């Protein structure tokens, strides 16, 4: 089966049937070629309902989790988004389809390099890739209207809350190293309105305001 057909089936069976309904998100998931973000040996399962290894002990997230987190961000098209945990670059590409600018930061240089290369090849000129500890955010580019953390956090790092603009949204998996829940924070006059969503399992967010080791 060709990749386009596999992608359509992924969207229908893994996303629509599980309740993803934001048409813009579904369209982006239908468009971004996930198979170009996985390792060659995983091509045959690029559109399967699972996270996959990308090297360095890290993963590209399950398609449903990418869609769910993106939907929770409520992107309209004009936002500047910060992503912490570039990984393969796949989530950044989905965000780039839906927002004005994407700033994505990865702590492992080889992953950041590979992600930057594929994003450039695909023509995503509105994505900037950085190497560093994303728990500190990117103060020189703040504030951001949306922030997404794609690694499991013990709590939402304080610098990221500070770098969110008023009315902005943060989505992150928060919990222990072995189980988390998607948390959405909406900032209103220095207060945060919290809501809790899907249970999930992400690799740890490692850094000054995250876990101290892997
Ligand atoms: N969003 C990615 C994708 O679409 O492929 C998946 C991200 S993967 C589940 C989590 C990533 O977060 C890993 O690549 C890991 O190295 C990175 N990471 C962990 N702690 C980090 C930190 N403090 N700053 C930046 N990246 C971090």
CSV table of C-alpha atoms and ligand atoms in Angstrom, one decimal:
chain,number,residue,atom,x,y,z
A,1,UNK,CA,0.0,0.0,0.0
A,2,UNK,CA,1.4,3.4,-0.9
A,3,UNK,CA,2.2,6.0,1.9
A,4,UNK,CA,-0.7,8.3,0.9
A,5,UNK,CA,-3.2,5.5,1.4
A,6,UNK,CA,-1.6,4.5,4.7
A,7,UNK,CA,-1.8,8.1,5.8
A,8,UNK,CA,-5.5,8.3,4.9
A,9,UNK,CA,-6.2,5.1,6.9
A,10,UNK,CA,-4.2,6.4,9.8
A,11,UNK,CA,-6.3,9.6,9.9
A,12,UNK,CA,-9.6,7.8,9.7
A,13,UNK,CA,-8.9,4.9,12.0
A,14,UNK,CA,-6.5,6.3,14.6
A,15,UNK,CA,-7.7,9.9,14.7
A,16,UNK,CA,-11.3,10.5,13.5
A,17,UNK,CA,-12.6,7.3,15.1
A,18,UNK,CA,-10.9,8.3,18.4
A,19,UNK,CA,-12.5,11.7,18.5
A,20,UNK,CA,-10.0,14.1,16.8
A,21,UNK,CA,-12.4,16.6,15.1
A,22,UNK,CA,-10.5,19.8,14.3
A,23,UNK,CA,-10.5,19.8,10.5
A,24,UNK,CA,-7.3,21.8,10.3
A,25,UNK,CA,-5.5,19.3,12.4
A,26,UNK,CA,-6.8,16.3,10.4
A,27,UNK,CA,-5.8,18.1,7.2
A,28,UNK,CA,-2.2,18.6,8.5
A,29,UNK,CA,-1.9,15.0,9.6
A,30,UNK,CA,-3.1,13.9,6.2
A,31,UNK,CA,-0.4,16.1,4.6
A,32,UNK,CA,2.8,15.6,6.6
A,33,UNK,CA,4.8,12.6,5.3
A,34,UNK,CA,5.5,10.8,8.6
A,35,UNK,CA,7.5,8.1,6.8
A,36,UNK,CA,10.2,10.7,6.1
A,37,UNK,CA,10.7,11.3,9.8
A,38,UNK,CA,11.3,7.6,10.8
A,39,UNK,CA,14.4,5.4,10.4
A,40,UNK,CA,14.7,3.5,7.2
A,41,UNK,CA,14.2,0.2,9.0
A,42,UNK,CA,10.9,1.4,10.4
A,43,UNK,CA,9.4,2.6,7.1
A,44,UNK,CA,7.1,-0.5,6.9
A,45,UNK,CA,5.4,0.7,10.2
A,46,UNK,CA,5.7,4.4,9.8
A,47,UNK,CA,1.9,4.8,10.0
A,48,UNK,CA,1.2,2.3,12.7
A,49,UNK,CA,-0.6,3.2,15.9
A,50,UNK,CA,2.6,3.5,18.0
A,51,UNK,CA,5.6,5.6,18.9
A,52,UNK,CA,8.8,4.5,17.1
A,53,UNK,CA,12.5,4.7,18.0
A,54,UNK,CA,14.5,7.5,16.3
A,55,UNK,CA,17.9,6.7,17.9
A,56,UNK,CA,19.7,8.1,21.0
A,57,UNK,CA,17.0,6.3,23.1
A,58,UNK,CA,14.3,8.7,21.9
A,59,UNK,CA,11.1,8.3,20.0
A,60,UNK,CA,8.7,9.9,17.4
A,61,UNK,CA,5.4,10.1,19.2
A,62,UNK,CA,2.3,8.0,18.3
A,63,UNK,CA,0.2,9.8,15.6
A,64,UNK,CA,-2.8,10.0,17.9
A,65,UNK,CA,-0.8,11.7,20.6
A,66,UNK,CA,0.6,14.3,18.0
A,67,UNK,CA,-2.9,15.0,16.8
A,68,UNK,CA,-4.4,15.2,20.3
A,69,UNK,CA,-1.8,17.6,21.6
A,70,UNK,CA,-2.0,19.7,18.5
A,71,UNK,CA,-5.8,19.9,18.8
A,72,UNK,CA,-5.5,21.0,22.4
A,73,UNK,CA,-3.4,23.9,21.3
A,74,UNK,CA,-6.3,25.4,19.4
A,75,UNK,CA,-4.1,26.9,16.6
A,76,UNK,CA,-5.8,29.4,14.4
A,77,UNK,CA,-2.9,30.2,12.1
A,78,UNK,CA,-1.3,33.3,13.4
A,79,UNK,CA,0.6,32.0,16.5
A,80,UNK,CA,4.2,31.8,17.4
A,81,UNK,CA,4.7,28.3,18.9
A,82,UNK,CA,7.5,26.9,21.1
A,83,UNK,CA,8.0,23.2,21.0
A,84,UNK,CA,10.3,21.6,23.6
A,85,UNK,CA,11.6,18.2,22.3
A,86,UNK,CA,12.1,18.4,18.6
A,87,UNK,CA,13.0,14.6,18.3
A,88,UNK,CA,12.4,13.6,14.7
A,89,UNK,CA,10.9,17.0,13.7
A,90,UNK,CA,7.5,15.4,12.8
A,91,UNK,CA,5.4,17.3,15.4
A,92,UNK,CA,7.2,20.5,14.4
A,93,UNK,CA,6.1,19.9,10.8
A,94,UNK,CA,2.5,19.4,11.8
A,95,UNK,CA,2.7,22.7,13.9
A,96,UNK,CA,4.3,24.5,10.9
A,97,UNK,CA,1.2,23.6,8.8
A,98,UNK,CA,-1.1,25.3,11.4
A,99,UNK,CA,0.8,28.2,12.9
A,100,UNK,CA,2.8,31.3,11.7
A,101,UNK,CA,6.2,30.4,13.3
A,102,UNK,CA,7.5,27.4,15.1
A,103,UNK,CA,10.6,27.5,17.4
A,104,UNK,CA,11.6,24.0,18.4
A,105,UNK,CA,14.4,23.0,20.8
A,106,UNK,CA,16.2,19.7,21.2
A,107,UNK,CA,18.8,18.7,23.8
A,108,UNK,CA,20.5,16.0,21.6
A,109,UNK,CA,22.5,17.7,18.8
A,110,UNK,CA,22.4,14.8,16.3
A,111,UNK,CA,18.6,14.6,16.5
A,112,UNK,CA,18.3,18.4,16.1
A,113,UNK,CA,20.6,18.3,13.0
A,114,UNK,CA,18.6,15.5,11.4
A,115,UNK,CA,15.3,17.2,12.1
A,116,UNK,CA,16.5,20.5,10.7
A,117,UNK,CA,17.7,18.8,7.5
A,118,UNK,CA,14.4,17.0,6.8
A,119,UNK,CA,12.3,20.1,7.7
A,120,UNK,CA,14.4,22.1,5.2
A,121,UNK,CA,14.1,19.5,2.5
A,122,UNK,CA,10.3,19.6,2.9
A,123,UNK,CA,10.4,23.4,2.6
A,124,UNK,CA,9.2,24.4,6.1
A,125,UNK,CA,10.7,27.9,6.2
A,126,UNK,CA,8.7,28.9,9.3
A,127,UNK,CA,10.5,26.4,11.6
A,128,UNK,CA,13.6,27.3,13.5
A,129,UNK,CA,15.5,24.5,15.3
A,130,UNK,CA,17.6,25.1,18.4
A,131,UNK,CA,19.9,22.9,20.4
A,132,UNK,CA,19.8,23.3,24.2
A,133,UNK,CA,17.8,22.7,27.4
A,134,UNK,CA,14.3,23.5,26.5
A,135,UNK,CA,13.1,23.6,30.1
A,136,UNK,CA,14.6,27.1,30.2
A,137,UNK,CA,12.6,28.0,27.0
A,138,UNK,CA,13.9,30.6,24.6
A,139,UNK,CA,13.7,33.9,26.5
A,140,UNK,CA,15.2,35.9,23.7
A,141,UNK,CA,12.3,34.9,21.4
A,142,UNK,CA,9.5,35.1,24.1
A,143,UNK,CA,6.6,35.5,24.5
A,144,UNK,CA,5.0,32.6,22.7
A,145,UNK,CA,1.2,32.3,22.2
A,146,UNK,CA,1.5,28.5,22.4
A,147,UNK,CA,4.0,26.1,24.1
A,148,UNK,CA,4.1,22.3,23.6
A,149,UNK,CA,6.3,20.0,25.6
A,150,UNK,CA,6.8,16.6,23.9
A,151,UNK,CA,8.7,14.9,26.7
A,152,UNK,CA,7.4,13.8,30.1
A,153,UNK,CA,7.7,16.5,32.7
A,154,UNK,CA,7.5,16.2,36.6
A,155,UNK,CA,5.8,19.6,36.4
A,156,UNK,CA,5.5,22.4,33.8
A,157,UNK,CA,8.8,24.4,34.0
A,158,UNK,CA,8.4,27.8,35.5
A,159,UNK,CA,10.4,29.6,32.7
A,160,UNK,CA,7.9,28.2,30.1
A,161,UNK,CA,5.0,29.5,32.1
A,162,UNK,CA,6.7,32.9,32.2
A,163,UNK,CA,7.4,32.9,28.5
A,164,UNK,CA,3.7,32.3,27.6
A,165,UNK,CA,1.7,35.3,26.5
A,166,UNK,CA,-1.6,36.3,28.2
A,167,UNK,CA,-4.4,34.1,26.8
A,168,UNK,CA,-1.8,31.6,25.6
A,169,UNK,CA,-1.9,27.8,26.0
A,170,UNK,CA,0.6,25.2,27.1
A,171,UNK,CA,0.1,21.5,26.5
A,172,UNK,CA,2.4,19.0,28.2
A,173,UNK,CA,2.6,15.4,29.5
A,174,UNK,CA,3.0,15.7,33.3
A,175,UNK,CA,3.5,13.0,35.8
A,176,UNK,CA,6.1,10.4,36.9
A,177,UNK,CA,8.8,9.0,34.6
A,178,UNK,CA,6.5,5.9,34.0
A,179,UNK,CA,3.1,7.5,33.4
A,180,UNK,CA,1.8,10.9,32.6
A,181,UNK,CA,-1.4,12.8,31.7
A,182,UNK,CA,-1.7,15.5,29.1
A,183,UNK,CA,-2.2,18.8,30.9
A,184,UNK,CA,-3.5,22.0,29.3
A,185,UNK,CA,-2.9,25.4,30.9
A,186,UNK,CA,-4.5,28.5,29.7
A,187,UNK,CA,-2.9,31.8,31.0
A,188,UNK,CA,-5.3,34.5,32.2
A,189,UNK,CA,-3.8,37.6,33.9
A,190,UNK,CA,-0.9,35.6,35.5
A,191,UNK,CA,-3.3,32.8,36.6
A,192,UNK,CA,-3.5,29.4,34.9
A,193,UNK,CA,-6.7,27.5,34.2
A,194,UNK,CA,-5.8,23.8,34.2
A,195,UNK,CA,-7.5,20.8,32.5
A,196,UNK,CA,-6.5,17.2,32.3
A,197,UNK,CA,-6.7,14.9,29.3
A,198,UNK,CA,-5.4,11.6,27.9
A,199,UNK,CA,-3.0,9.3,29.9
A,200,UNK,CA,0.3,8.9,28.1
A,201,UNK,CA,3.9,7.7,28.2
A,202,UNK,CA,6.7,9.9,27.0
A,203,UNK,CA,10.5,9.8,27.3
A,204,UNK,CA,11.6,12.1,30.1
A,205,UNK,CA,12.1,15.8,29.9
A,206,UNK,CA,15.7,16.1,31.1
A,207,UNK,CA,17.0,19.5,32.2
A,208,UNK,CA,17.3,22.2,34.8
A,209,UNK,CA,13.5,22.5,35.3
A,210,UNK,CA,12.8,18.8,34.4
A,211,UNK,CA,14.2,15.5,35.5
A,212,UNK,CA,17.8,15.7,36.5
A,213,UNK,CA,18.8,12.5,34.7
A,214,UNK,CA,17.4,10.0,32.3
B,1,LIG,N1,8.2,15.8,19.1
B,1,LIG,C1,9.0,14.7,18.7
B,1,LIG,C2,8.7,14.2,17.3
B,1,LIG,O1,7.8,14.7,16.7
B,1,LIG,O2,9.4,13.3,16.9
B,1,LIG,C3,9.0,13.6,19.7
B,1,LIG,C4,9.8,14.0,20.9
B,1,LIG,S1,10.5,12.7,21.9
B,1,LIG,C5,9.1,11.9,22.5
B,1,LIG,C6,11.1,13.7,23.2
B,1,LIG,C7,12.3,14.5,22.8
B,1,LIG,O3,12.5,15.5,23.8
B,1,LIG,C8,13.6,13.7,22.7
B,1,LIG,O4,14.1,13.9,21.4
B,1,LIG,C9,14.5,14.3,23.8
B,1,LIG,O5,15.8,14.3,23.5
B,1,LIG,C10,13.9,15.7,23.9
B,1,LIG,N2,14.2,16.3,25.2
B,1,LIG,C11,14.2,15.8,26.5
B,1,LIG,N3,14.5,16.8,27.4
B,1,LIG,C12,14.7,17.9,26.7
B,1,LIG,C13,15.0,19.3,27.0
B,1,LIG,N4,15.3,19.6,28.3
B,1,LIG,N5,15.2,20.2,26.1
B,1,LIG,C14,15.0,19.8,24.8
B,1,LIG,N6,14.6,18.6,24.4
B,1,LIG,C15,14.5,17.6,25.3
